[in-house]
Amino acid sequence: MESSAQGCTSVEAGAQQFDAKEEPKTGLAVDIGAQGIPGLRVVSGKGEMMLFSRDQSDIPQLLKDMLLNYRPDAVVQPSTAEAIVAILGYAERRDLKVVPRGISSSPFGGAVPVDGGIVIDLSSMNGIINVDPSQKRATVLAGARWSDIDHELGKSGLRLITSPSSKFSTVGGWIAGGGIGIGSLGGGHLSENVLTVKVANPKGVRTYVKGEEDFRRLFGSEGQLGVIVEATMMVKTKDPSSKPHLIVLQELKDAIDLAISLKRLDPIPEDLIYFSPNKMAYSNDLLHLDILPQGHALLVTSSNEASEKAIVSLMASKGVTEAGEHLARLLSHDRYFPMKLRRIGPGMLGAEVLTPTAKLEDMLAKAEELCEAFALDPLLEVHFLQGKDSLMLCYYPTDQGNQMLYALDAVKSMIVTASLVDMGARPYSLGIWNNSFVDSLPEEEMTGMSRSKKRMDPSQMFNSGKYFKLKGRTFGIPSMLLTPMVAGNGLKIMSSMSSTLSPFLRAATAVAKRTMGPKSRDPLKELADQCAMCGACVAVCPAYNLIGDERVTARGKLVTARTLIDGGKISEEHAQRTFLCMRCKACEQVCQSKLGLMDAYDDLESRLEKRYKRDAKEIEAFVKFAESSDIYEELIDKGLVLGSPKNGMGGERDV
């Protein structure tokens, strides 16, 4: 993608070319653009750059403004490894920090700048290089989405061994983010299934091979060791005998005991998840049906025919019965949409910790006890893993539209995390907001990461200011609040005093709910608050794939809506970008929160038109251009497009 002298973006689709209005570049973006790096799009204007100053989480603005320099100095989107090496060389010469970013679906700030710098958005590097059915291997670029890989593997009768719950996240993002997800019980950690990873630094691209110390450190490194460019991973053959089973018990102890027995089966199940009674009840609420049985639920998925027989045999020996297969398949599908519960708040906070399985029953009970004391409504789940640990998730609906309540609930959430850490858990990822618990990580892990950092990033360029020592505004003084010494110890004290604190927190919560909420709620902003910011819509948006500007996606549009409603300023070019939408409904198909996006777009565009008018000719030209692209045809083939002028499927917009 190149920029013309007139400031328009040129996007090629075969022999076609489309020029869209674009904000003029400012600041560092001007100098980067002047370098003329092939295969590098330089993001222009403040409107687009604001999307790269946050991730899935939405921390209270006052806290962000006080602690962090979270606005990037520039954002670039490379389409080749050579472009990445070139921009890294530029950053090194200018002594600039670099923050690698995938789809940014983590809720803890791992891809959010803390000290400015250049954000390298890898979502344009989304190619699948090769699938080798004979070797059961796939080689993909770092920006490839797991859903696209699985779709391509299916053509050869193959499938992923393990995947994140957000299958529209990127390969590089999940490698850097941790590597635990769906299928990790049977398939192991992602690092066990990846054979090689290519990583860029200012000198070039190096291949790291499974078995090397630095290879393992890439997983969970949160972008601190380099820019992941490519990965080769093992895959497996689809097995039609694999199926999910849903077992619901009335006592937590019985559920945990059965889960441990299932985990010890040979062959080991592919996947095993625990859902709390509250999580099952909320799932029914979202379905507007009372069909899921209530209690402590286990969803276990067999890996093959032998595994299926072992699971059935164990259930018979224990005298437990399972729910209907259709219910098991419903929950199995919902594993990939965990954030849709955010609609209830609207908004969600929570904790993600790795906990010793032996202490799991006590930790679940402790989380329930604290949440009840703090007037939180917990949705608990556990992903059972190989080895001694399990991944425990504790989410709480909150009202993001009530900033006082939201801030209170954020503090309570941190106290719950501190309590679990004090019992022997550790955060699954640190990012920014779990930095208070960095001292809970195993010493061997920290020293190993430090060795890899010195070897792979001697100039401290990559995602600087996180993990080892958090940086922030005012010479880093405010960010000291989030250190183990200050916040860590403070939260531990509050956790030990929870019985004393709980009446005050409950009273403050009641006051916040009664008096601090908005007097009236704008329906469009409320819908924007329900957005999980997971980025699933980005991966499937034909407009984004042709322009590279996230403001045309559902996630981008809803950020625009919130900015507009809160009195923020957007440029005319920003408004005109927002109009470039085909109403293809691909975003609605993959939306985790299951939002009614088409009506929201009509509302937003109506508001924008009153201020900025509408360039109908540009919209018409864009829709015609987009519908002639191969990208759009691929979305139709995948069944993601339910409405389009060309195909007449009921979602047509007037252009």
XYZ file of C-alpha atoms in Angstrom:
655
model
C 0.000 0.000 0.000
C 1.490 3.342 -1.018
C 0.476 6.939 -0.443
C 0.203 9.330 -3.340
C 1.374 12.931 -3.240
C -2.253 14.035 -2.822
C -2.532 12.174 0.487
C -4.860 9.454 -0.807
C -4.362 5.797 -0.067
C -3.865 3.545 -3.052
C -5.197 0.028 -2.659
C -4.740 -2.491 -5.416
C -7.066 -5.381 -6.229
C -5.773 -7.021 -9.381
C -5.599 -4.257 -11.983
C -7.997 -2.033 -10.025
C -7.164 0.853 -7.786
C -9.226 2.754 -5.241
C -8.390 6.110 -3.686
C -10.031 6.925 -0.360
C -9.921 10.143 1.598
C -7.209 10.039 4.235
C -6.138 12.302 7.052
C -2.775 13.996 6.447
C 0.190 12.468 8.243
C 1.530 14.272 11.269
C 4.562 14.081 13.530
C 6.860 11.080 13.217
C 4.638 9.516 10.540
C 5.788 12.193 8.092
C 9.455 11.236 8.507
C 8.751 7.494 8.331
C 6.733 8.008 5.155
C 9.659 9.930 3.679
C 11.881 6.849 4.080
C 9.975 5.204 1.213
C 10.085 1.724 2.741
C 8.431 -0.742 0.305
C 5.602 -2.824 1.775
C 5.006 -0.466 4.694
C 1.791 1.455 5.296
C 2.229 4.401 7.638
C -0.929 5.103 9.613
C -1.976 8.709 9.225
C -3.861 11.089 11.452
C -4.907 11.041 15.086
C -8.271 9.415 14.412
C -6.776 6.153 13.236
C -3.860 6.168 15.677
C -6.160 6.336 18.712
C -7.207 2.745 17.995
C -3.649 1.600 18.759
C -3.501 3.097 22.248
C -5.661 0.381 23.856
C -6.451 -3.319 23.718
C -9.485 -5.373 24.743
C -9.501 -3.786 28.175
C -10.911 -0.330 28.765
C -9.172 1.047 31.841
C -10.707 4.160 33.427
C -9.370 7.099 31.434
C -8.166 9.052 34.469
C -5.941 6.142 35.522
C -4.462 5.771 32.033
C -3.797 9.496 31.698
C -2.090 9.597 35.073
C 0.109 6.530 34.638
C 1.078 5.995 31.021
C 2.258 7.585 27.817
C -0.042 5.210 25.942
C -0.349 7.160 22.687
C 2.093 5.830 20.075
C 4.370 8.281 18.285
C 3.665 6.402 15.046
C 1.913 3.271 13.784
C 3.051 1.206 10.798
C 1.601 -1.831 9.023
C 4.234 -3.942 7.249
C 3.298 -6.522 4.641
C 6.765 -8.122 4.308
C 9.598 -9.213 6.583
C 11.890 -6.834 4.713
C 9.641 -3.914 5.640
C 9.800 -4.952 9.309
C 13.601 -5.110 9.271
C 13.737 -1.704 7.580
C 11.478 0.018 10.122
C 13.386 -1.631 12.980
C 16.621 -0.279 11.534
C 15.048 3.173 11.372
C 13.875 2.873 14.998
C 17.331 1.782 16.146
C 19.016 4.737 14.409
C 16.535 7.121 16.016
C 16.692 5.382 19.423
C 12.921 4.769 19.320
C 11.034 2.021 21.150
C 8.922 -0.507 19.239
C 5.703 -2.260 20.335
C 4.704 -5.320 18.230
C 0.933 -5.796 17.964
C -1.346 -8.485 16.578
C -5.115 -8.096 16.865
C -4.602 -6.965 20.486
C -7.285 -9.152 22.063
C -5.553 -9.411 25.462
C -7.250 -7.533 28.333
C -4.067 -6.697 30.280
C -2.278 -4.140 28.102
C 0.469 -6.331 26.627
C 0.397 -4.477 23.281
C -0.347 -1.010 24.686
C 2.548 1.480 24.678
C 3.686 2.796 28.037
C 6.399 5.109 26.731
C 5.262 6.103 23.240
C 7.318 4.680 20.365
C 6.349 2.942 17.127
C 3.558 0.366 17.135
C 4.134 -2.298 14.458
C 0.716 -3.683 13.523
C 1.244 -7.151 12.033
C -2.372 -7.840 11.106
C -1.622 -7.205 7.414
C 0.845 -10.118 7.355
C -1.974 -12.650 7.349
C -0.847 -15.137 4.713
C -0.771 -18.929 4.904
C 2.495 -19.881 3.205
C 2.173 -23.638 3.004
C 0.160 -26.631 4.239
C 1.959 -29.980 3.972
C -0.581 -32.810 4.504
C 2.065 -35.535 4.306
C 4.158 -34.005 7.095
C 1.124 -32.569 8.902
C 2.698 -29.143 9.050
C 1.615 -25.609 8.264
C 3.759 -22.522 7.763
C 2.028 -19.182 8.284
C 2.825 -15.505 8.666
C 2.577 -13.905 12.105
C -0.615 -11.992 11.250
C -2.512 -15.091 10.085
C -5.768 -15.660 11.973
C -6.326 -19.042 13.559
C -9.773 -19.288 11.989
C -8.289 -18.840 8.508
C -5.640 -21.463 9.184
C -8.254 -23.947 10.407
C -10.376 -23.230 7.317
C -7.406 -23.873 5.018
C -6.407 -27.032 6.903
C -9.948 -28.372 6.541
C -9.496 -28.560 2.767
C -6.898 -31.289 3.386
C -8.785 -33.074 6.159
C -6.572 -31.475 8.821
C -7.175 -29.284 11.856
C -5.321 -27.329 14.535
C -3.987 -29.210 17.548
C -4.732 -26.276 19.853
C -6.041 -22.753 19.364
C -6.884 -19.666 21.415
C -10.482 -19.108 22.477
C -10.432 -16.068 20.198
C -9.833 -17.828 16.886
C -9.725 -14.498 15.068
C -6.567 -13.505 16.934
C -3.189 -13.734 15.212
C -0.537 -16.446 15.374
C 2.192 -14.031 16.460
C -0.100 -12.513 19.051
C -0.876 -15.856 20.699
C 2.767 -16.933 20.665
C 3.728 -13.709 22.411
C 0.627 -13.775 24.616
C 1.009 -17.169 26.267
C -0.043 -20.185 24.192
C -2.687 -21.821 26.416
C -6.131 -22.377 24.902
C -8.670 -24.831 23.534
C -7.123 -28.290 23.177
C -4.183 -27.604 25.494
C -4.987 -30.637 27.672
C -4.512 -33.163 24.905
C -2.242 -31.126 22.643
C -0.067 -29.462 25.236
C 1.226 -25.901 25.283
C 1.483 -24.140 21.914
C 5.288 -24.219 22.186
C 5.146 -28.020 21.988
C 3.348 -27.862 18.631
C 5.381 -25.119 16.951
C 8.574 -26.264 15.234
C 10.197 -22.988 14.181
C 9.597 -19.265 14.674
C 11.149 -16.531 12.555
C 11.873 -13.306 14.436
C 12.940 -9.942 13.022
C 15.391 -7.520 14.605
C 17.223 -4.488 13.124
C 19.915 -6.765 11.648
C 17.577 -9.158 9.830
C 15.426 -12.249 10.407
C 16.569 -15.247 12.439
C 14.909 -18.667 12.707
C 14.534 -20.113 16.202
C 14.095 -23.880 16.428
C 12.183 -25.913 18.987
C 14.569 -26.965 21.735
C 16.505 -23.709 21.946
C 16.133 -21.750 25.184
C 15.331 -18.535 23.311
C 12.670 -20.396 21.284
C 10.717 -21.285 24.428
C 11.096 -17.763 25.816
C 9.238 -16.328 22.821
C 6.033 -17.878 24.145
C 4.527 -15.480 26.648
C 7.253 -12.879 26.029
C 4.627 -10.202 25.236
C 6.674 -8.842 22.316
C 9.838 -8.127 24.290
C 12.271 -10.240 22.289
C 11.631 -9.175 18.698
C 8.949 -9.065 16.028
C 7.564 -12.513 15.215
C 7.351 -12.859 11.436
C 6.501 -16.480 10.672
C 5.862 -19.846 12.343
C 5.788 -23.485 11.286
C 3.516 -25.693 13.380
C 2.332 -29.259 13.583
C -1.323 -30.003 12.800
C -3.434 -33.155 13.002
C -5.935 -35.187 11.024
C -9.616 -34.571 11.677
C -11.139 -37.439 13.647
C -14.943 -37.773 13.344
C -15.076 -39.881 16.512
C -14.025 -36.891 18.632
C -17.038 -35.357 20.406
C -17.896 -33.211 23.460
C -19.634 -34.453 26.625
C -21.387 -32.240 29.189
C -21.556 -33.490 32.787
C -23.269 -31.432 35.490
C -22.826 -32.195 39.201
C -24.257 -30.478 42.254
C -21.119 -30.307 44.403
C -17.864 -28.551 43.515
C -15.745 -31.272 45.113
C -17.404 -33.962 42.999
C -16.816 -31.945 39.835
C -13.115 -31.355 40.616
C -12.575 -35.013 41.579
C -14.176 -36.172 38.336
C -12.139 -33.658 36.333
C -8.904 -34.996 37.813
C -9.987 -38.551 36.946
C -10.772 -37.460 33.374
C -7.432 -35.685 33.118
C -5.618 -38.912 34.060
C -7.251 -41.015 31.343
C -5.146 -42.749 28.721
C -5.497 -41.562 26.029
C -5.895 -38.110 27.525
C -8.970 -36.078 26.440
C -8.460 -33.298 23.919
C -10.018 -30.625 26.127
C -11.544 -30.291 29.595
C -13.209 -27.166 31.023
C -15.071 -26.479 34.273
C -17.943 -23.934 34.362
C -19.410 -22.623 37.613
C -23.179 -22.685 38.282
C -23.295 -18.899 37.822
C -21.600 -19.179 34.439
C -24.201 -21.737 33.354
C -27.040 -19.518 34.608
C -25.743 -16.485 32.727
C -25.368 -18.583 29.575
C -29.068 -19.422 29.818
C -29.879 -15.730 30.250
C -28.034 -14.865 27.060
C -29.831 -17.635 25.198
C -33.191 -16.422 26.593
C -33.842 -20.094 27.253
C -33.633 -22.357 30.280
C -31.991 -25.284 28.529
C -28.547 -25.678 30.112
C -28.654 -27.752 33.314
C -27.637 -25.895 36.463
C -24.736 -26.928 38.638
C -20.986 -27.446 38.425
C -20.388 -28.356 34.781
C -17.574 -30.199 33.044
C -17.212 -30.053 29.275
C -14.849 -32.798 28.143
C -13.948 -33.449 24.512
C -12.513 -36.765 23.371
C -9.474 -36.805 21.088
C -10.137 -40.014 19.126
C -12.082 -43.264 19.238
C -10.001 -44.742 22.077
C -10.348 -41.525 24.064
C -14.108 -41.533 23.482
C -14.394 -45.082 24.845
C -12.281 -44.187 27.893
C -14.487 -41.195 28.748
C -17.713 -43.170 28.384
C -16.275 -46.000 30.471
C -15.182 -43.637 33.253
C -18.611 -41.983 33.400
C -20.243 -45.411 33.687
C -17.877 -46.473 36.483
C -18.586 -43.256 38.405
C -22.342 -43.566 37.892
C -22.679 -40.109 36.327
C -24.926 -39.259 33.420
C -24.304 -36.631 30.793
C -26.556 -33.960 29.357
C -27.778 -34.163 25.776
C -25.166 -34.082 23.051
C -26.778 -30.998 21.501
C -26.151 -29.074 24.733
C -22.546 -30.252 24.858
C -22.058 -29.060 21.279
C -23.670 -25.718 22.119
C -21.205 -25.097 24.957
C -18.362 -26.431 22.824
C -19.151 -23.808 20.182
C -19.405 -21.093 22.860
C -15.818 -21.799 23.968
C -14.783 -19.519 21.107
C -17.020 -16.641 22.199
C -16.153 -16.142 25.894
C -16.623 -12.363 25.854
C -20.263 -12.340 24.778
C -21.154 -12.259 28.487
C -19.854 -8.686 28.417
C -23.278 -7.632 27.116
C -24.766 -8.200 30.557
C -22.825 -5.334 32.220
C -22.336 -3.820 29.782
C -18.676 -4.466 30.467
C -16.514 -7.096 32.108
C -13.476 -7.324 34.389
C -11.656 -10.337 35.710
C -8.637 -12.378 36.657
C -6.700 -14.992 34.687
C -4.277 -17.047 36.784
C -2.346 -20.286 36.553
C -3.089 -22.231 39.709
C -1.908 -25.589 41.094
C -4.641 -28.089 40.280
C -4.232 -29.544 43.769
C -5.407 -26.200 45.229
C -8.130 -25.600 42.684
C -11.109 -26.398 44.895
C -9.888 -24.022 47.611
C -9.145 -21.257 45.098
C -12.538 -21.475 43.432
C -14.208 -21.353 46.837
C -12.053 -18.350 47.834
C -12.931 -16.486 44.639
C -16.646 -17.112 45.239
C -16.339 -15.971 48.874
C -14.541 -12.716 47.996
C -16.887 -11.907 45.138
C -19.905 -12.334 47.379
C -18.284 -10.104 50.010
C -17.475 -7.428 47.420
C -20.843 -7.475 45.609
C -19.344 -8.993 42.460
C -21.145 -11.638 40.409
C -18.421 -14.137 39.416
C -18.395 -16.268 36.266
C -15.786 -18.944 36.911
C -14.179 -21.404 34.546
C -11.102 -23.614 34.592
C -9.108 -24.967 31.648
C -7.351 -28.163 32.738
C -3.822 -28.580 31.406
C -1.061 -31.137 31.268
C 1.203 -31.018 34.308
C 0.432 -29.646 37.752
C -1.284 -26.365 36.819
C -4.683 -25.305 35.484
C -5.783 -21.990 33.985
C -8.453 -20.380 36.181
C -10.605 -17.537 34.864
C -12.780 -15.392 37.117
C -14.866 -12.761 35.273
C -17.356 -10.248 36.645
C -19.951 -8.236 34.732
C -19.636 -4.513 35.453
C -21.284 -1.340 34.215
C -18.748 0.416 32.026
C -21.139 3.323 31.598
C -20.838 4.100 35.318
C -17.203 5.132 35.698
C -17.275 5.239 39.519
C -18.706 1.720 39.715
C -16.277 0.560 37.024
C -13.291 1.905 38.979
C -14.541 0.310 42.206
C -15.011 -3.044 40.491
C -11.510 -2.778 38.999
C -10.029 -2.405 42.491
C -12.073 -5.355 43.765
C -10.878 -7.428 40.813
C -7.245 -6.694 41.706
C -7.881 -7.698 45.336
C -9.327 -11.028 44.159
C -6.244 -11.590 41.980
C -3.976 -10.739 44.917
C -5.798 -13.263 47.112
C -5.359 -16.022 44.536
C -1.686 -15.126 44.067
C -1.222 -15.254 47.846
C -2.613 -18.811 47.748
C -0.024 -19.895 45.178
C -1.400 -18.788 41.798
C 0.412 -16.553 39.300
C -0.903 -14.349 36.462
C -1.280 -15.983 33.058
C -0.065 -12.749 31.466
C 1.308 -9.525 32.904
C 0.918 -6.747 30.363
C 0.509 -3.515 32.318
C -2.289 -4.206 34.766
C -0.814 -7.361 36.335
C 2.638 -5.836 36.832
C 1.911 -5.699 40.583
C 2.233 -9.494 40.651
C 5.446 -9.889 38.630
C 7.229 -11.200 41.729
C 4.907 -14.236 41.749
C 6.469 -15.627 38.563
C 8.964 -18.475 39.083
C 12.521 -17.178 39.533
C 13.787 -19.571 36.857
C 11.325 -18.101 34.369
C 12.375 -14.536 35.155
C 16.115 -15.222 34.964
C 15.661 -17.181 31.730
C 13.654 -14.339 30.229
C 16.341 -11.872 31.321
C 19.041 -13.939 29.578
C 17.004 -14.089 26.361
C 16.306 -10.340 26.512
C 20.029 -9.559 26.726
C 20.815 -11.831 23.775
C 17.894 -10.938 21.524
C 17.293 -7.284 22.388
C 20.521 -5.788 23.746
C 19.390 -2.240 22.916
C 16.135 -2.674 24.910
C 14.065 -1.669 21.881
C 11.129 -4.085 22.014
C 8.096 -3.272 24.167
C 10.359 -1.500 26.609
C 8.987 -0.501 29.981
C 7.095 -3.691 30.822
C 7.656 -7.032 32.506
C 10.938 -6.295 34.306
C 10.262 -2.675 35.203
C 7.107 -0.793 34.302
C 7.593 2.718 32.950
C 5.140 5.584 32.671
C 4.625 9.323 32.848
C 6.532 11.820 35.024
C 9.817 9.883 34.917
C 7.959 6.702 35.733
C 6.961 7.841 39.210
C 3.169 7.256 38.834
C 3.722 3.783 37.374
C 5.492 2.832 40.622
C 1.961 2.484 41.966
C 1.693 -0.768 39.976
C 4.854 -2.377 41.360
C 4.919 -5.413 43.682
C 6.372 -3.181 46.390
C 3.500 -0.677 46.321
C 0.339 -2.087 44.727
C 1.333 -5.715 45.225
C 1.808 -5.396 48.965
C -1.125 -3.010 49.281
C -3.450 -5.445 47.558
C -2.214 -8.297 49.741
C -3.024 -6.245 52.839
C -6.493 -5.438 51.479
C -7.002 -9.097 50.666
C -6.118 -10.096 54.243
C -8.578 -7.453 55.490
C -11.373 -8.418 53.111
C -13.891 -9.068 55.885
C -13.238 -5.567 57.266
C -13.214 -3.891 53.844
C -16.259 -5.622 52.397
C -18.939 -3.490 54.181
C -17.279 -0.305 52.921
C -16.881 -1.643 49.370
C -20.473 -2.858 49.300
C -21.713 0.513 50.574
C -19.626 2.401 48.011
C -20.935 0.084 45.303
C -24.543 0.745 46.314
C -23.939 4.506 46.239
C -22.237 4.303 42.850
C -25.112 2.296 41.391
C -27.734 4.599 42.839
C -26.220 8.032 42.242
C -23.161 7.884 39.951
C -24.570 6.228 36.855
C -25.571 8.224 33.788
C -29.007 9.876 34.058
C -29.866 8.540 30.639
C -28.050 6.186 28.347
C -27.432 6.780 24.693
C -28.371 3.457 23.009
C -25.453 3.709 20.595
C -22.928 4.269 23.382
C -24.419 1.436 25.423
C -23.952 -0.866 22.453
C -20.371 0.415 22.084
C -19.757 -0.486 25.741
C -21.008 -4.011 25.024
C -18.324 -4.471 22.350
C -15.680 -6.942 23.567
C -12.963 -5.184 21.488
C -11.763 -8.684 20.593
C -10.950 -7.833 16.981
C -12.878 -10.721 15.420
C -14.601 -8.216 13.123
C -11.252 -6.873 11.907
C -10.227 -10.229 10.472
C -13.352 -10.640 8.336
C -14.035 -7.055 7.245
C -13.556 -6.758 3.457
C -13.219 -2.981 3.736
C -10.381 -3.356 6.248
C -8.650 -5.980 4.147
C -8.699 -3.616 1.171
C -7.773 -0.388 2.969
C -5.945 -1.452 6.141
C -7.692 1.207 8.229
C -9.376 -0.206 11.325
C -11.867 2.665 11.492
C -13.950 0.885 8.825
C -14.401 -2.183 11.076
C -17.080 -2.705 13.711
C -14.536 -2.236 16.490
C -13.314 0.990 14.930
C -16.807 2.325 14.252
C -17.880 1.773 17.848
C -14.793 3.587 19.148
C -15.731 6.431 16.784
C -19.283 6.382 18.158
C -18.083 6.572 21.738
C -15.688 9.425 20.897
C -18.450 11.336 19.142
C -20.985 10.864 21.950
C -18.432 11.823 24.630
C -17.819 15.113 22.857
C -14.512 14.198 21.248
C -13.436 15.600 17.917
C -13.036 13.649 14.708
C -11.962 14.987 11.342
C -14.034 15.064 8.159
C -11.697 12.460 6.648
C -12.344 10.240 9.667
C -16.092 10.570 9.134
C -15.806 9.737 5.437
C -13.769 6.621 6.244
C -16.537 5.482 8.582
C -19.028 5.555 5.704
C -16.995 2.960 3.730
C -19.078 -0.052 4.699
C -20.758 -2.710 2.559
C -23.296 -3.982 5.083
C -22.054 -7.488 4.258
C -22.811 -8.603 7.855
C -19.541 -10.512 8.191
C -18.867 -8.600 11.423
C -22.220 -9.653 12.888
C -21.479 -13.277 12.042
C -18.308 -13.356 14.156
C -19.197 -10.806 16.855
C -18.449 -12.298 20.288
C -21.039 -10.059 21.922
C -23.627 -10.864 19.235
C -24.400 -7.169 18.718
C -26.948 -5.791 16.268
C -24.356 -3.877 14.282
C -26.287 -2.921 11.153
C -28.741 -0.705 13.049
C -25.809 0.784 14.978
C -24.058 1.693 11.720
C -27.211 3.389 10.416
C -27.459 5.399 13.642
C -23.774 6.384 13.600
C -23.818 7.346 9.934
C -26.948 9.443 10.460
C -25.172 11.399 13.207
C -22.053 11.817 11.116
C -23.993 12.926 8.067
C -25.587 15.787 9.999
C -22.123 17.143 10.807
C -20.014 16.193 7.818
C -22.422 15.221 5.020
C -21.918 12.040 3.049
C -19.946 11.410 -0.115
C -22.395 9.027 -1.818
C -20.258 8.756 -4.944
C -17.236 7.595 -2.964
C -19.335 5.032 -1.086
C -20.791 3.667 -4.308
C -17.363 3.508 -5.952
C -15.927 1.712 -2.932
C -18.697 -0.891 -2.711
C -18.345 -1.713 -6.404
C -14.566 -1.899 -6.067
C -14.707 -4.097 -2.984
C -17.225 -6.534 -4.422
C -14.955 -7.183 -7.383
C -12.091 -8.237 -5.096
C -10.912 -11.778 -4.416
C -11.058 -11.054 -0.676
C -14.800 -10.535 -0.846
C -15.340 -13.738 -2.800
C -13.368 -15.656 -0.170
C -15.664 -14.329 2.562
C -18.699 -15.448 0.572
C -17.174 -18.920 0.169
C -16.671 -19.115 3.954
C -20.337 -18.240 4.537
C -19.518 -15.021 6.378
C -21.331 -12.667 4.003
C -25.082 -12.586 4.547
C -25.885 -9.307 2.821
C -24.475 -7.581 -0.239
C -25.776 -5.585 -3.169
C -24.181 -7.939 -5.674
C -25.466 -11.148 -4.144
C -28.853 -9.827 -3.039
C -28.908 -11.528 0.335
C -30.997 -9.045 2.250
C -28.345 -6.738 3.669
C -28.175 -4.212 0.867
C -27.472 -0.586 1.617
C -28.547 2.288 -0.595
C -25.529 3.731 -2.380
